[in-house]
Amino acid sequence: MLRQSLSPRARSLGSIALLAIVSLLFIGPSMAQSIQQAPPLDGIAHIAIRVHNLDAARDFYKKLGFDEAFALSKDGAVYQSFIKLDDRQFIELYPTTAKDSEIGFLHLCFESDNLQAVYDDYIARGVHPNFKIRKAGAGNLLFTMKGPLQATGPQNIEYTQYMPGSRHYSDRGQHLGADRVGTKLVSVTLAMQDPVAAREFYLKQLEFTPDAHRLGVFDLPGTSGEQVEIVPVASLGSKGRITLATVSLKDSARLLKQAHVVFKKSRRSLTVTDPDGNLIVLETR
């Protein structure tokens, strides 16, 4: 009697609601997982590059206003230098050795304030990190994963969570040069042997989202606004390219001139090349 008294539109809406409830009751675990939002990443933590002369590289980044926050050494020899961009972002410099003589881009690291959630999400979706979360040498939590093929082999992707008491955490508020040409690392360019496959990997496996206006550019999960760009390996080879945000291109150009650093200028950016051929792009963002 009640059903007969309802209008056709009301009966239709009721049927849709009933169908939605039934769908939720019978949805499979894999489908439920697929509609869940990926745990956010808080941003890009660092890139790592191997350099032919560690002192020359440190001096170069010092001219850009970036201080060395700390370094790790063994038997009196520095094997890792941490150049500070801001309190959460670094460039890691590794010197060449007899064993590792190839200069250029080594790896990219993403940061999360809940690394366990990111790790568990990957495992649940069949994405397999190299090892379980563990503490790294500087005192932070870490896991790594093999990614698409770059110039010299599979990409090494790192994930970290800054921990109280770690070298990074303890340096907050320090080593922030007043004359930094850029204020934040906003994008890292990844040169891939198969850009199409690499883009699919970041889209489907890591759940990044494509930029609405630029092909091959992907936003990190979450609200950091930071990105990776995927290009053919022929465009960069094994070299790295990063983009730093600046409040003013004019001020950045003035600082570069004062430091006697050569740069290329376009309408929207400045580009600097480090002693090993890696590119640092400055953009107003």
Coordinates of C-alpha atoms in Angstrom, one line a residue:
M1 CA 0.0 0.0 0.0
L2 CA 2.8 2.4 1.0
R3 CA 4.8 1.5 -2.2
Q4 CA 1.7 2.3 -4.3
S5 CA 1.4 5.7 -2.6
L6 CA 5.0 6.7 -3.5
S7 CA 5.7 8.7 -6.6
P8 CA 7.6 7.0 -9.5
R9 CA 10.6 9.3 -8.7
A10 CA 10.6 8.3 -5.0
R11 CA 10.4 4.6 -5.9
S12 CA 13.3 5.0 -8.3
L13 CA 15.5 6.7 -5.6
G14 CA 14.6 3.9 -3.2
S15 CA 15.7 1.3 -5.7
I16 CA 19.0 3.1 -6.2
A17 CA 19.6 3.3 -2.5
L18 CA 18.8 -0.4 -2.0
L19 CA 21.2 -1.3 -4.8
A20 CA 24.0 0.8 -3.2
I21 CA 23.5 -1.0 0.1
V22 CA 23.6 -4.4 -1.5
S23 CA 26.7 -3.5 -3.4
L24 CA 28.5 -2.4 -0.2
L25 CA 27.5 -5.7 1.5
F26 CA 28.8 -7.9 -1.3
I27 CA 31.9 -5.9 -2.4
G28 CA 35.0 -8.0 -2.4
P29 CA 38.1 -7.2 -0.3
S30 CA 40.2 -6.4 -3.3
M31 CA 37.6 -4.0 -4.7
A32 CA 37.2 -2.4 -1.2
Q33 CA 41.0 -1.8 -1.1
S34 CA 41.0 -0.3 -4.6
I35 CA 38.5 2.5 -3.6
Q36 CA 40.4 3.4 -0.5
Q37 CA 42.5 6.5 -0.7
A38 CA 46.3 6.0 -0.6
P39 CA 48.0 7.1 2.6
P40 CA 49.5 10.6 2.0
L41 CA 53.1 11.3 1.5
D42 CA 54.3 14.5 3.2
G43 CA 56.6 15.4 0.4
I44 CA 60.0 14.8 -1.1
A45 CA 62.6 14.2 1.6
H46 CA 65.7 14.1 -0.6
I47 CA 67.5 13.2 -3.7
A48 CA 70.9 11.5 -3.7
I49 CA 73.6 12.1 -6.3
R50 CA 77.1 10.7 -6.7
V51 CA 79.8 13.4 -7.4
H52 CA 83.3 13.2 -8.7
N53 CA 84.6 15.7 -6.1
L54 CA 82.8 16.0 -2.8
D55 CA 84.5 19.2 -1.8
A56 CA 83.7 20.9 -5.1
A57 CA 80.1 19.9 -4.9
R58 CA 79.7 21.1 -1.3
D59 CA 81.3 24.4 -2.2
F60 CA 79.0 24.8 -5.2
Y61 CA 75.8 24.2 -3.1
K62 CA 77.2 26.6 -0.5
K63 CA 77.3 29.3 -3.2
L64 CA 73.6 28.7 -3.8
G65 CA 73.0 29.4 -0.1
F66 CA 72.6 25.7 1.0
D67 CA 74.7 24.6 4.1
E68 CA 75.9 21.2 4.9
A69 CA 73.8 20.1 7.9
F70 CA 76.0 17.1 8.8
A71 CA 78.0 14.3 7.2
L72 CA 78.6 10.7 7.8
S73 CA 82.2 9.3 7.8
K74 CA 84.1 6.1 8.3
D75 CA 87.8 5.9 9.1
G76 CA 88.0 9.6 8.8
A77 CA 86.6 9.7 5.2
V78 CA 83.2 11.3 4.5
Y79 CA 81.0 9.0 2.5
Q80 CA 77.8 11.0 2.7
S81 CA 77.1 14.7 2.9
F82 CA 73.7 16.1 3.7
I83 CA 73.1 19.5 2.0
K84 CA 70.1 21.2 3.6
L85 CA 67.4 22.8 1.5
D86 CA 64.9 23.3 4.3
D87 CA 64.0 21.6 7.6
R88 CA 62.5 18.6 5.8
Q89 CA 64.4 18.4 2.5
F90 CA 68.0 17.6 1.6
I91 CA 70.4 16.8 -1.2
E92 CA 72.6 13.8 -0.3
L93 CA 76.1 13.9 -1.9
Y94 CA 78.1 10.7 -2.2
P95 CA 81.7 10.7 -3.4
T96 CA 82.9 8.3 -6.1
T97 CA 84.9 5.3 -4.9
A98 CA 86.9 2.6 -6.7
K99 CA 83.8 0.4 -6.4
D100 CA 81.2 3.1 -7.3
S101 CA 82.7 5.3 -9.9
E102 CA 79.6 6.3 -11.9
I103 CA 78.5 9.9 -11.2
G104 CA 74.9 11.1 -11.4
F105 CA 71.5 10.6 -9.9
L106 CA 71.2 7.7 -7.4
H107 CA 67.8 7.8 -5.8
L108 CA 64.7 9.7 -4.7
C109 CA 63.2 9.6 -1.2
F110 CA 59.7 10.4 -0.1
E111 CA 58.7 11.4 3.4
S112 CA 55.7 10.2 5.5
D113 CA 54.7 11.0 9.0
N114 CA 53.2 7.5 9.1
L115 CA 55.6 5.2 7.3
Q116 CA 53.9 2.1 8.6
A117 CA 50.6 3.1 6.9
V118 CA 52.3 3.5 3.6
Y119 CA 54.2 0.2 3.9
D120 CA 51.0 -1.6 4.9
D121 CA 49.1 -0.1 2.0
Y122 CA 51.7 -1.3 -0.5
I123 CA 51.7 -4.8 1.0
A124 CA 47.9 -5.0 0.9
R125 CA 47.9 -4.0 -2.8
G126 CA 50.6 -6.4 -3.8
V127 CA 53.4 -3.9 -4.1
H128 CA 56.6 -5.3 -2.5
P129 CA 59.2 -3.2 -0.8
N130 CA 62.8 -4.6 -0.6
F131 CA 62.6 -5.1 3.2
K132 CA 60.6 -4.3 6.3
I133 CA 60.8 -0.9 7.9
R134 CA 64.1 -0.4 9.7
K135 CA 66.2 2.4 11.3
A136 CA 68.7 4.0 8.9
G137 CA 72.2 5.3 9.8
A138 CA 71.0 8.8 10.5
G139 CA 68.3 7.6 12.9
N140 CA 65.2 7.7 10.8
L141 CA 62.8 4.9 9.7
L142 CA 63.3 3.7 6.2
F143 CA 62.2 1.2 3.6
T144 CA 63.1 1.0 -0.1
M145 CA 61.6 -0.4 -3.3
K146 CA 62.7 -1.2 -6.8
G147 CA 61.2 1.0 -9.4
P148 CA 61.2 1.3 -13.3
L149 CA 64.4 1.2 -15.3
Q150 CA 66.5 4.3 -15.3
A151 CA 69.8 4.9 -17.2
T152 CA 71.9 2.4 -15.3
G153 CA 69.2 0.0 -13.9
P154 CA 66.1 -0.1 -11.8
Q155 CA 65.2 3.0 -9.9
N156 CA 65.9 2.9 -6.1
I157 CA 62.9 4.5 -4.3
E158 CA 63.3 5.3 -0.7
Y159 CA 60.7 6.1 1.9
T160 CA 61.5 7.7 5.3
Q161 CA 59.9 9.0 8.5
Y162 CA 61.9 11.6 10.5
M163 CA 62.3 10.5 14.1
P164 CA 63.0 12.5 17.2
G165 CA 66.7 12.2 18.0
S166 CA 67.7 11.6 14.4
R167 CA 70.4 13.8 12.7
H168 CA 67.7 15.3 10.5
Y169 CA 65.2 16.0 13.3
S170 CA 67.9 17.4 15.6
D171 CA 69.0 19.9 12.9
R172 CA 65.6 21.6 12.6
G173 CA 65.9 25.4 12.7
Q174 CA 69.7 25.2 12.0
H175 CA 71.8 25.5 8.8
L176 CA 69.2 27.5 7.0
G177 CA 71.2 29.9 4.9
A178 CA 69.8 33.4 4.7
D179 CA 70.8 33.6 1.0
R180 CA 69.3 30.4 -0.3
V181 CA 68.4 30.8 -4.0
G182 CA 65.4 28.5 -3.5
T183 CA 63.1 27.8 -0.6
K184 CA 61.7 24.3 -1.3
L185 CA 62.2 21.3 -3.5
V186 CA 58.9 21.0 -5.5
S187 CA 59.7 18.5 -8.3
V188 CA 62.2 15.8 -9.3
T189 CA 62.7 14.7 -12.9
L190 CA 63.2 11.0 -13.5
A191 CA 64.8 9.9 -16.7
M192 CA 63.3 6.4 -17.6
Q193 CA 64.2 3.9 -20.3
D194 CA 60.5 3.2 -20.9
P195 CA 58.6 6.4 -19.9
V196 CA 55.2 4.9 -20.7
A197 CA 55.8 1.9 -18.3
A198 CA 57.2 4.3 -15.7
R199 CA 54.2 6.5 -15.8
E200 CA 51.9 3.5 -15.4
F201 CA 54.0 2.4 -12.4
Y202 CA 53.7 5.7 -10.6
L203 CA 50.0 6.0 -11.5
K204 CA 48.8 2.4 -10.7
Q205 CA 51.4 1.0 -8.3
L206 CA 52.3 4.1 -6.2
E207 CA 48.9 5.9 -6.7
F208 CA 50.3 9.2 -7.8
T209 CA 47.8 11.4 -9.7
P210 CA 48.5 13.0 -13.2
D211 CA 48.9 16.7 -13.4
A212 CA 45.9 18.2 -15.3
H213 CA 48.1 20.4 -17.5
R214 CA 51.4 18.6 -18.1
L215 CA 51.9 15.2 -19.6
G216 CA 54.3 13.0 -17.6
V217 CA 54.0 15.0 -14.4
F218 CA 52.5 13.4 -11.3
D219 CA 51.4 14.7 -7.9
L220 CA 52.4 12.8 -4.8
P221 CA 49.5 11.3 -2.8
G222 CA 48.4 13.9 -0.2
T223 CA 48.4 17.6 -0.2
S224 CA 52.1 18.5 -0.4
G225 CA 51.7 19.8 -4.0
E226 CA 55.1 18.2 -4.8
Q227 CA 55.7 16.3 -8.0
V228 CA 57.8 13.9 -10.1
E229 CA 58.3 14.3 -13.8
I230 CA 59.0 11.3 -16.0
V231 CA 61.0 11.9 -19.2
P232 CA 62.9 9.6 -21.7
V233 CA 66.4 8.7 -20.5
A234 CA 67.8 10.3 -23.6
S235 CA 66.9 13.7 -22.3
L236 CA 69.0 13.5 -19.1
G237 CA 71.0 10.2 -19.1
S238 CA 72.1 9.5 -15.6
K239 CA 72.1 13.1 -14.5
G240 CA 69.6 14.6 -12.1
R241 CA 67.2 17.6 -12.5
I242 CA 65.3 19.2 -9.6
T243 CA 63.0 22.2 -9.4
L244 CA 63.2 24.5 -6.5
A245 CA 60.6 27.1 -5.6
T246 CA 61.6 30.7 -5.2
V247 CA 59.7 33.7 -4.0
S248 CA 61.4 36.0 -6.6
L249 CA 63.4 35.1 -9.7
K250 CA 64.8 38.5 -9.6
D251 CA 66.2 38.0 -6.1
S252 CA 67.5 34.5 -7.0
A253 CA 69.3 35.9 -10.0
R254 CA 70.9 38.7 -7.9
L255 CA 72.1 36.1 -5.4
L256 CA 73.6 33.9 -8.2
K257 CA 75.4 36.9 -9.7
Q258 CA 76.8 37.8 -6.3
A259 CA 78.1 34.3 -5.9
H260 CA 79.5 34.3 -9.4
V261 CA 77.4 31.3 -10.4
V262 CA 76.5 31.1 -14.1
F263 CA 72.9 30.5 -14.9
K264 CA 70.5 30.4 -17.9
K265 CA 67.4 32.6 -17.8
S266 CA 64.1 32.1 -19.4
R267 CA 60.8 34.0 -19.0
R268 CA 59.7 31.7 -16.1
S269 CA 62.8 30.1 -14.7
L270 CA 66.5 30.1 -14.0
T271 CA 68.7 27.1 -14.5
V272 CA 72.0 26.3 -12.9
T273 CA 74.3 23.4 -13.6
D274 CA 76.4 21.8 -10.8
P275 CA 80.0 20.6 -11.3
D276 CA 78.7 17.2 -12.3
G277 CA 76.2 18.3 -14.9
N278 CA 73.1 18.0 -12.7
L279 CA 70.4 20.7 -13.3
I280 CA 68.8 22.9 -10.6
V281 CA 65.8 24.8 -12.0
L282 CA 64.4 27.8 -10.1
E283 CA 60.7 28.7 -10.6
T284 CA 58.3 31.1 -8.9
R285 CA 55.7 29.0 -7.1

